[in-house]
Amino acid sequence: MTIGVLREPAFENRVSLLAENLSPLLKSGIAVIVETGAGLHACCSDQDYEREGATILSREEVLNRSDVLLSLHDELIGTSLQHKILIGIYQPLYRYEVMEKWAGQGIISFSLDMLPRTTRAQTMDVLSSQANIAGYKAVLIASTLFPRYLPMFMTAAGTIAPARVMILGAGVAGLQAVATARRLGAVVEVFDTRTAVKEEVLSLGGRFIEVPGAADASAAGGYAVEQSADFQERQRAKIAETVAKSDIIITTAQIPGKPAPILISAAMIETMKKGSVIIDLAAATGGNTELTKNGETIVHQGVTISGSSSLASTMPYDASKLYGRNVVNFIKLITGTGGALHMNYEDDLVRGCCITRDGQVVHERVKSLLGN
Ligand code: NAD
């Protein structure tokens, strides 16, 4: 079997496999071909890939000769990919129309963001490996935009109070943001509708602000669910109190397949001190604030609001290295002896992230979004 690594579109710095990820694939008998320049933005040259045993080719050759194509994004659309196998992060709950086109082209697609969040899937969990980076980077970016210190300082010239950081949503990104803000000495307060995360927040040194009466999300695989109007109202009031006192806010609240909940209104932002910073990691699905613009940083009445859904791409080396490990582990799951393809659709992980095959969209949630 031959795996092809494609160069990503211009907005993306990551690559699906770094040279250092190749060895387990090559040892199992899989050939790896890489598009010229694919790893350049992730600090991996064509020579690095060649040294590890890959072959560098043009895009056209990689597209023609690969059985499996690796590309993080779905920009391949339009290219003739009949019967190829694609592995990436395709966000099929939002990009279901692309998936329908792929089905029509006979493509077998695996979208790793749809893997079930189970213990067995952890080594392939791309949402976790990438969200961890986003949470970390969000705090670092906020700290450079913020015109003050984060830690408390007692100096001869006077005392500096620690910054107050509020985190909305304590999933993987949110918890890493708590940890990073704490390491930098900030006081951290956290909201999440899932009270199950309270212990984790406390153990990282954050304060968990509880709003009683959240909808039970236990049947949603650990994900959040939409909340009642009454809960939202009470949550909004509690959030408003904390927003006014916060210097930095990192928002990460998302509900898979739905627009992100708007948890911070323009009026709330107007109560913040000048120089305050909001980093909205939910920007791609609409954002958690009323003013977020995806991919843009704006200033509203002295408050900087950055809509940043692609922060993993700003740390491309480690993001690619960890993503590459996730991909290699998934490839092990769909290959057998001698590196030959062996896709067992009875396996809940293989089935869970398979979006198209046999000329059809086969993933139930994606199918229902298409009205099938
Ligand atoms: P996510 O990106 O889907 O959401 C981020 C957080 O926002 C979640 O904690 C969610 O509860 C919260 N949120 C949503 N709506 C909110 C609202 N209105 N107000 C406040 N907070 C709100 O989350 P994620 O990081 O992808 O994690 C989702 C789940 O998967 C978590 O339970 C996580 O622990 C679990 N998980 C499991 C595994 C595994 O077992 N393999 C790995 C990683 C994550």
Short mmCIF file of C-alpha atoms and ligand atoms in Angstrom, two decimals:
data_model
loop_
_atom_site.label_atom_id
_atom_site.label_comp_id
_atom_site.label_asym_id
_atom_site.label_seq_id
_atom_site.Cartn_x
_atom_site.Cartn_y
_atom_site.Cartn_z
CA MET A 1 0.00 0.00 0.00
CA THR A 2 1.13 3.56 -0.71
CA ILE A 3 0.28 6.54 1.47
CA GLY A 4 0.54 10.04 0.03
CA VAL A 5 1.12 13.13 2.14
CA LEU A 6 -0.27 16.26 0.50
CA ARG A 7 0.82 19.85 0.89
CA GLU A 8 -1.90 21.75 2.75
CA PRO A 9 -3.61 24.94 1.49
CA ALA A 10 -1.82 28.26 2.11
CA PHE A 11 -3.67 29.06 5.37
CA GLU A 12 -2.43 25.84 7.02
CA ASN A 13 1.08 25.39 8.42
CA ARG A 14 0.66 21.83 9.64
CA VAL A 15 1.27 18.65 7.65
CA SER A 16 -0.30 15.22 8.19
CA LEU A 17 3.00 13.41 8.82
CA LEU A 18 6.44 14.69 9.72
CA ALA A 19 9.56 12.74 8.68
CA GLU A 20 9.88 11.53 12.27
CA ASN A 21 6.42 9.92 12.10
CA LEU A 22 7.29 7.66 9.15
CA SER A 23 9.29 4.83 10.65
CA PRO A 24 6.41 2.63 11.99
CA LEU A 25 4.64 2.87 8.62
CA LEU A 26 7.73 1.99 6.57
CA LYS A 27 8.61 -0.87 8.94
CA SER A 28 5.18 -2.38 8.42
CA GLY A 29 5.72 -2.44 4.64
CA ILE A 30 3.82 0.73 3.69
CA ALA A 31 5.42 3.06 1.10
CA VAL A 32 5.16 6.80 1.80
CA ILE A 33 5.24 9.45 -0.92
CA VAL A 34 5.22 13.14 -0.09
CA GLU A 35 4.27 16.19 -2.17
CA THR A 36 7.21 18.58 -2.68
CA GLY A 37 7.34 21.17 0.08
CA ALA A 38 4.56 19.52 2.13
CA GLY A 39 6.38 19.89 5.44
CA LEU A 40 8.14 23.21 4.89
CA HIS A 41 5.96 25.26 7.26
CA ALA A 42 6.26 22.55 9.90
CA CYS A 43 10.08 22.62 9.87
CA CYS A 44 10.39 19.43 7.78
CA SER A 45 12.22 19.63 4.45
CA ASP A 46 11.95 17.30 1.46
CA GLN A 47 15.43 16.02 2.40
CA ASP A 48 14.23 15.18 5.92
CA TYR A 49 11.47 13.00 4.45
CA GLU A 50 13.88 11.37 1.99
CA ARG A 51 16.37 10.63 4.75
CA GLU A 52 13.64 8.72 6.61
CA GLY A 53 12.74 6.68 3.51
CA ALA A 54 9.92 8.61 1.80
CA THR A 55 9.87 9.60 -1.88
CA ILE A 56 9.23 13.23 -2.87
CA LEU A 57 6.95 13.73 -5.87
CA SER A 58 4.79 16.39 -7.53
CA ARG A 59 1.19 16.86 -6.36
CA GLU A 60 -0.15 15.17 -9.47
CA GLU A 61 2.04 12.11 -8.96
CA VAL A 62 1.11 11.85 -5.28
CA LEU A 63 -2.59 12.08 -6.19
CA ASN A 64 -2.24 9.42 -8.89
CA ARG A 65 -0.02 6.92 -7.12
CA SER A 66 -1.44 6.87 -3.57
CA ASP A 67 -4.00 4.43 -2.24
CA VAL A 68 -4.48 6.54 0.87
CA LEU A 69 -4.20 10.34 0.79
CA LEU A 70 -3.47 12.36 3.90
CA SER A 71 -4.64 15.94 3.97
CA LEU A 72 -5.94 17.80 7.00
CA HIS A 73 -8.52 19.78 5.04
CA ASP A 74 -11.08 18.99 2.36
CA GLU A 75 -9.70 21.41 -0.26
CA LEU A 76 -9.06 18.44 -2.58
CA ILE A 77 -12.58 18.80 -3.88
CA GLY A 78 -12.63 19.16 -7.63
CA THR A 79 -9.66 16.88 -8.09
CA SER A 80 -10.35 13.46 -9.51
CA LEU A 81 -10.02 11.16 -6.54
CA GLN A 82 -12.17 8.21 -7.64
CA HIS A 83 -11.94 5.37 -5.10
CA LYS A 84 -9.15 6.90 -3.07
CA ILE A 85 -9.10 6.69 0.70
CA LEU A 86 -8.83 10.06 2.46
CA ILE A 87 -7.87 10.64 6.08
CA GLY A 88 -8.07 14.08 7.68
CA ILE A 89 -10.13 16.43 9.85
CA TYR A 90 -13.05 17.20 7.54
CA GLN A 91 -15.68 18.53 9.99
CA PRO A 92 -18.45 16.57 8.26
CA LEU A 93 -21.16 17.84 10.63
CA TYR A 94 -20.62 21.29 9.11
CA ARG A 95 -19.26 20.31 5.66
CA TYR A 96 -21.78 17.59 4.85
CA GLU A 97 -22.30 18.81 1.30
CA VAL A 98 -18.62 18.19 0.53
CA MET A 99 -19.04 14.69 1.97
CA GLU A 100 -21.99 14.05 -0.34
CA LYS A 101 -19.85 15.02 -3.35
CA TRP A 102 -17.08 12.72 -2.15
CA ALA A 103 -19.53 9.85 -1.85
CA GLY A 104 -20.47 10.47 -5.49
CA GLN A 105 -16.81 10.15 -6.45
CA GLY A 106 -16.53 6.76 -4.74
CA ILE A 107 -14.16 8.14 -2.12
CA ILE A 108 -13.73 6.31 1.18
CA SER A 109 -13.26 9.05 3.75
CA PHE A 110 -12.25 8.86 7.39
CA SER A 111 -12.66 12.06 9.37
CA LEU A 112 -10.66 11.67 12.55
CA ASP A 113 -12.61 14.40 14.35
CA MET A 114 -15.54 11.96 14.38
CA LEU A 115 -13.75 9.19 16.28
CA PRO A 116 -15.68 8.21 19.41
CA ARG A 117 -14.05 9.75 22.52
CA THR A 118 -13.33 6.39 24.15
CA THR A 119 -10.24 5.12 25.99
CA ARG A 120 -9.24 2.94 23.03
CA ALA A 121 -9.42 5.95 20.69
CA GLN A 122 -7.20 8.18 22.81
CA THR A 123 -4.01 7.58 20.81
CA MET A 124 -5.86 8.70 17.65
CA ASP A 125 -7.79 11.57 19.22
CA VAL A 126 -6.94 14.50 16.96
CA LEU A 127 -9.43 16.80 18.69
CA SER A 128 -7.51 16.40 21.93
CA SER A 129 -4.00 16.68 20.50
CA GLN A 130 -4.89 19.84 18.59
CA ALA A 131 -7.20 21.45 21.18
CA ASN A 132 -4.49 21.12 23.80
CA ILE A 133 -2.27 23.31 21.64
CA ALA A 134 -5.08 25.78 20.99
CA GLY A 135 -5.76 26.20 24.73
CA TYR A 136 -2.09 26.77 25.46
CA LYS A 137 -1.58 29.21 22.59
CA ALA A 138 -4.78 31.13 23.43
CA VAL A 139 -3.34 32.12 26.81
CA LEU A 140 0.06 33.01 25.35
CA ILE A 141 -1.55 35.20 22.67
CA ALA A 142 -3.82 36.84 25.23
CA SER A 143 -0.81 37.55 27.44
CA THR A 144 1.02 39.35 24.63
CA LEU A 145 -2.05 41.41 23.66
CA PHE A 146 -2.75 42.29 27.31
CA PRO A 147 -1.13 45.56 28.45
CA ARG A 148 -0.45 44.22 31.94
CA TYR A 149 1.34 41.42 33.79
CA LEU A 150 -0.44 38.13 34.47
CA PRO A 151 1.31 37.24 37.76
CA MET A 152 1.25 39.25 40.94
CA PHE A 153 4.42 41.27 41.56
CA MET A 154 5.56 43.10 44.67
CA THR A 155 8.27 45.49 43.63
CA ALA A 156 9.94 48.58 45.10
CA ALA A 157 7.87 50.58 42.62
CA GLY A 158 4.62 49.12 43.91
CA THR A 159 2.43 46.05 43.82
CA ILE A 160 0.89 44.58 40.68
CA ALA A 161 -2.30 42.59 41.20
CA PRO A 162 -2.57 39.26 39.32
CA ALA A 163 -4.68 39.22 36.16
CA ARG A 164 -8.12 37.61 36.37
CA VAL A 165 -8.70 35.08 33.64
CA MET A 166 -12.09 33.58 32.87
CA ILE A 167 -12.38 30.37 30.86
CA LEU A 168 -15.69 29.43 29.28
CA GLY A 169 -15.84 25.70 28.56
CA ALA A 170 -13.50 23.25 30.30
CA GLY A 171 -13.00 20.64 27.58
CA VAL A 172 -9.50 19.80 26.37
CA ALA A 173 -8.68 23.35 25.18
CA GLY A 174 -10.26 25.00 28.22
CA LEU A 175 -8.42 22.81 30.73
CA GLN A 176 -5.09 23.47 29.01
CA ALA A 177 -5.92 27.20 29.10
CA VAL A 178 -6.57 26.92 32.85
CA ALA A 179 -3.22 25.15 33.35
CA THR A 180 -1.31 27.67 31.22
CA ALA A 181 -2.90 30.74 32.82
CA ARG A 182 -2.18 29.29 36.28
CA ARG A 183 1.47 28.66 35.32
CA LEU A 184 1.68 32.33 34.38
CA GLY A 185 0.33 33.28 37.79
CA ALA A 186 -3.18 34.46 36.89
CA VAL A 187 -6.30 33.95 39.02
CA VAL A 188 -8.56 31.67 36.97
CA GLU A 189 -12.35 31.20 37.03
CA VAL A 190 -14.13 28.61 34.92
CA PHE A 191 -17.65 27.96 33.62
CA ASP A 192 -18.87 24.71 32.10
CA THR A 193 -22.29 23.14 31.85
CA ARG A 194 -20.77 19.74 32.67
CA THR A 195 -20.17 19.69 36.40
CA ALA A 196 -18.11 16.51 35.83
CA VAL A 197 -15.17 18.80 35.00
CA LYS A 198 -15.25 20.61 38.35
CA GLU A 199 -12.67 18.31 39.98
CA GLU A 200 -10.23 18.76 37.07
CA VAL A 201 -10.58 22.54 37.21
CA LEU A 202 -9.96 22.59 40.97
CA SER A 203 -6.95 20.28 40.65
CA LEU A 204 -5.39 22.73 38.17
CA GLY A 205 -5.85 25.58 40.63
CA GLY A 206 -8.90 27.18 38.96
CA ARG A 207 -12.19 28.18 40.58
CA PHE A 208 -15.29 26.50 39.16
CA ILE A 209 -18.41 28.64 39.02
CA GLU A 210 -21.45 26.42 39.17
CA VAL A 211 -24.80 27.26 37.61
CA PRO A 212 -27.27 24.63 38.88
CA GLY A 213 -29.80 22.92 36.59
CA ALA A 214 -27.76 22.19 33.42
CA ALA A 215 -29.22 19.63 31.01
CA ASP A 216 -27.89 16.09 31.53
CA ALA A 217 -25.24 15.42 28.90
CA SER A 218 -24.38 11.88 30.04
CA ALA A 219 -25.91 10.34 26.89
CA ALA A 220 -23.94 12.64 24.55
CA GLY A 221 -20.57 10.85 24.77
CA GLY A 222 -19.14 13.45 27.14
CA TYR A 223 -20.08 16.37 24.85
CA ALA A 224 -22.24 19.28 25.88
CA VAL A 225 -25.88 19.48 24.84
CA GLU A 226 -28.11 22.49 24.21
CA GLN A 227 -29.50 24.07 27.38
CA SER A 228 -33.01 25.20 28.36
CA ALA A 229 -33.92 28.89 28.02
CA ASP A 230 -34.21 29.14 31.83
CA PHE A 231 -30.71 27.71 32.39
CA GLN A 232 -29.26 29.97 29.70
CA GLU A 233 -30.80 33.00 31.40
CA ARG A 234 -29.33 32.12 34.80
CA GLN A 235 -25.97 31.22 33.26
CA ARG A 236 -25.89 34.54 31.39
CA ALA A 237 -26.47 36.48 34.63
CA LYS A 238 -23.61 34.64 36.40
CA ILE A 239 -21.31 35.04 33.40
CA ALA A 240 -22.11 38.78 33.21
CA GLU A 241 -20.91 39.27 36.81
CA THR A 242 -17.62 37.49 36.08
CA VAL A 243 -17.05 39.16 32.68
CA ALA A 244 -17.09 42.59 34.29
CA LYS A 245 -14.30 41.54 36.68
CA SER A 246 -12.17 39.65 34.12
CA ASP A 247 -9.05 40.93 32.37
CA ILE A 248 -8.70 38.02 29.95
CA ILE A 249 -11.42 35.67 28.70
CA ILE A 250 -10.78 32.47 26.75
CA THR A 251 -13.95 30.96 25.29
CA THR A 252 -14.10 27.37 24.05
CA ALA A 253 -17.76 26.35 24.43
CA GLN A 254 -18.93 24.22 21.54
CA ILE A 255 -21.73 21.77 20.80
CA PRO A 256 -20.78 19.33 18.00
CA GLY A 257 -22.83 19.90 14.85
CA LYS A 258 -24.48 23.07 16.19
CA PRO A 259 -23.54 26.75 16.20
CA ALA A 260 -21.52 27.69 19.30
CA PRO A 261 -23.69 29.18 22.08
CA ILE A 262 -23.43 32.97 22.38
CA LEU A 263 -22.53 33.36 26.03
CA ILE A 264 -21.13 36.90 26.05
CA SER A 265 -23.15 39.82 24.70
CA ALA A 266 -21.79 43.12 23.38
CA ALA A 267 -23.24 44.81 26.47
CA MET A 268 -21.23 42.46 28.74
CA ILE A 269 -18.05 43.23 26.81
CA GLU A 270 -18.72 46.94 27.30
CA THR A 271 -18.48 46.41 31.08
CA MET A 272 -14.87 45.16 30.78
CA LYS A 273 -11.87 47.34 31.55
CA LYS A 274 -9.99 48.89 28.63
CA GLY A 275 -7.06 46.70 27.59
CA SER A 276 -8.95 43.48 28.38
CA VAL A 277 -8.60 40.63 25.91
CA ILE A 278 -10.98 37.92 24.67
CA ILE A 279 -9.70 34.94 22.66
CA ASP A 280 -12.64 33.07 21.14
CA LEU A 281 -11.65 29.52 20.17
CA ALA A 282 -15.20 28.74 19.07
CA ALA A 283 -15.03 31.37 16.30
CA ALA A 284 -15.31 28.92 13.38
CA THR A 285 -18.74 27.73 14.54
CA GLY A 286 -20.01 31.27 15.17
CA GLY A 287 -18.13 32.20 18.35
CA ASN A 288 -19.14 32.51 22.00
CA THR A 289 -19.39 36.31 21.95
CA GLU A 290 -21.76 38.47 20.03
CA LEU A 291 -18.88 40.42 18.48
CA THR A 292 -16.50 37.62 17.44
CA LYS A 293 -15.32 37.66 13.83
CA ASN A 294 -13.74 34.39 12.72
CA GLY A 295 -10.07 34.79 11.80
CA GLU A 296 -10.05 38.48 12.81
CA THR A 297 -8.88 40.52 15.76
CA ILE A 298 -11.03 43.55 16.48
CA VAL A 299 -11.06 46.17 19.23
CA HIS A 300 -14.42 47.16 20.71
CA GLN A 301 -14.44 50.02 23.23
CA GLY A 302 -10.88 49.19 24.28
CA VAL A 303 -11.41 45.41 24.49
CA THR A 304 -9.50 43.23 22.01
CA ILE A 305 -11.52 40.29 20.67
CA SER A 306 -9.64 37.67 18.67
CA GLY A 307 -11.60 35.02 16.77
CA SER A 308 -9.07 32.23 16.57
CA SER A 309 -10.15 28.74 15.54
CA SER A 310 -6.89 27.63 13.99
CA LEU A 311 -4.33 28.16 16.72
CA ALA A 312 -2.89 24.64 16.35
CA SER A 313 -1.58 25.79 12.97
CA THR A 314 0.46 28.51 14.71
CA MET A 315 2.54 25.82 16.46
CA PRO A 316 2.98 23.64 13.38
CA TYR A 317 5.88 21.46 14.47
CA ASP A 318 4.38 19.96 17.61
CA ALA A 319 0.87 20.08 16.17
CA SER A 320 2.01 18.03 13.15
CA LYS A 321 4.09 15.67 15.25
CA LEU A 322 1.14 14.82 17.52
CA TYR A 323 -1.36 14.76 14.67
CA GLY A 324 1.04 12.48 12.76
CA ARG A 325 1.11 10.06 15.69
CA ASN A 326 -2.68 10.08 15.79
CA VAL A 327 -2.74 9.31 12.05
CA VAL A 328 -0.16 6.51 12.29
CA ASN A 329 -2.19 4.89 15.08
CA PHE A 330 -5.33 5.10 12.96
CA ILE A 331 -3.51 3.62 9.95
CA LYS A 332 -2.43 0.68 12.13
CA LEU A 333 -6.11 0.13 12.85
CA ILE A 334 -7.04 -0.13 9.16
CA THR A 335 -4.08 -2.21 7.97
CA GLY A 336 -3.07 -5.82 8.46
CA THR A 337 -0.06 -7.98 7.65
CA GLY A 338 2.54 -6.42 5.38
CA GLY A 339 0.78 -3.06 5.61
CA ALA A 340 -2.13 -4.18 3.40
CA LEU A 341 -5.45 -2.39 3.85
CA HIS A 342 -7.87 -4.21 6.11
CA MET A 343 -10.85 -2.05 7.04
CA ASN A 344 -13.05 -3.71 9.61
CA TYR A 345 -16.26 -1.71 9.67
CA GLU A 346 -17.49 -3.78 12.63
CA ASP A 347 -14.88 -1.93 14.71
CA ASP A 348 -16.61 1.00 16.43
CA LEU A 349 -13.63 3.31 15.82
CA VAL A 350 -13.38 2.55 12.09
CA ARG A 351 -17.14 2.78 11.65
CA GLY A 352 -17.39 5.86 13.89
CA CYS A 353 -15.16 8.04 11.71
CA CYS A 354 -15.98 6.58 8.29
CA ILE A 355 -18.07 9.21 6.51
CA THR A 356 -18.33 7.88 2.94
CA ARG A 357 -17.88 4.50 1.24
CA ASP A 358 -19.57 2.36 -1.42
CA GLY A 359 -20.67 5.55 -3.17
CA GLN A 360 -22.71 6.72 -0.17
CA VAL A 361 -22.56 8.85 2.93
CA VAL A 362 -22.61 6.13 5.60
CA HIS A 363 -22.22 8.12 8.81
CA GLU A 364 -25.66 8.33 10.45
CA ARG A 365 -25.36 11.91 11.78
CA VAL A 366 -24.02 13.22 8.49
CA LYS A 367 -26.74 11.35 6.60
CA SER A 368 -29.44 12.92 8.75
CA LEU A 369 -28.02 16.40 8.12
CA LEU A 370 -28.37 15.69 4.40
CA GLY A 371 -31.99 14.69 4.98
CA ASN A 372 -31.35 11.02 4.10
P1 NAD B 1 -15.75 20.73 23.07
O1 NAD B 1 -14.69 21.39 22.27
O2 NAD B 1 -16.86 20.03 22.36
O3 NAD B 1 -16.43 21.81 24.06
C1 NAD B 1 -15.64 22.56 24.97
C2 NAD B 1 -16.32 22.65 26.31
O4 NAD B 1 -17.36 23.63 26.25
C3 NAD B 1 -16.94 21.37 26.83
O5 NAD B 1 -16.37 21.04 28.07
C4 NAD B 1 -18.42 21.73 26.95
O6 NAD B 1 -19.06 21.09 28.06
C5 NAD B 1 -18.37 23.23 27.15
N1 NAD B 1 -19.65 23.91 26.86
C6 NAD B 1 -20.51 23.71 25.84
N2 NAD B 1 -21.57 24.53 25.93
C7 NAD B 1 -21.36 25.31 27.03
C8 NAD B 1 -22.09 26.36 27.66
N3 NAD B 1 -23.26 26.77 27.19
N4 NAD B 1 -21.57 26.93 28.77
C9 NAD B 1 -20.37 26.52 29.27
N5 NAD B 1 -19.64 25.52 28.73
C10 NAD B 1 -20.14 24.92 27.64
O7 NAD B 1 -15.10 19.72 24.13
P2 NAD B 1 -13.89 18.71 23.96
O8 NAD B 1 -12.67 19.32 24.49
O9 NAD B 1 -13.84 18.17 22.58
O10 NAD B 1 -14.33 17.57 24.97
C11 NAD B 1 -15.60 16.95 24.83
C12 NAD B 1 -15.71 15.76 25.74
O11 NAD B 1 -14.91 14.68 25.32
C13 NAD B 1 -15.29 16.04 27.17
O12 NAD B 1 -16.14 15.32 28.03
C14 NAD B 1 -13.94 15.42 27.27
O13 NAD B 1 -13.57 15.09 28.59
C15 NAD B 1 -14.18 14.20 26.43
N6 NAD B 1 -12.93 13.62 25.95
C16 NAD B 1 -12.79 12.26 26.00
C17 NAD B 1 -11.64 11.67 25.53
C18 NAD B 1 -11.46 10.20 25.57
O14 NAD B 1 -11.96 9.54 26.44
N7 NAD B 1 -10.78 9.66 24.60
C19 NAD B 1 -10.63 12.46 25.01
C20 NAD B 1 -10.81 13.84 24.97
C21 NAD B 1 -11.99 14.40 25.43
#
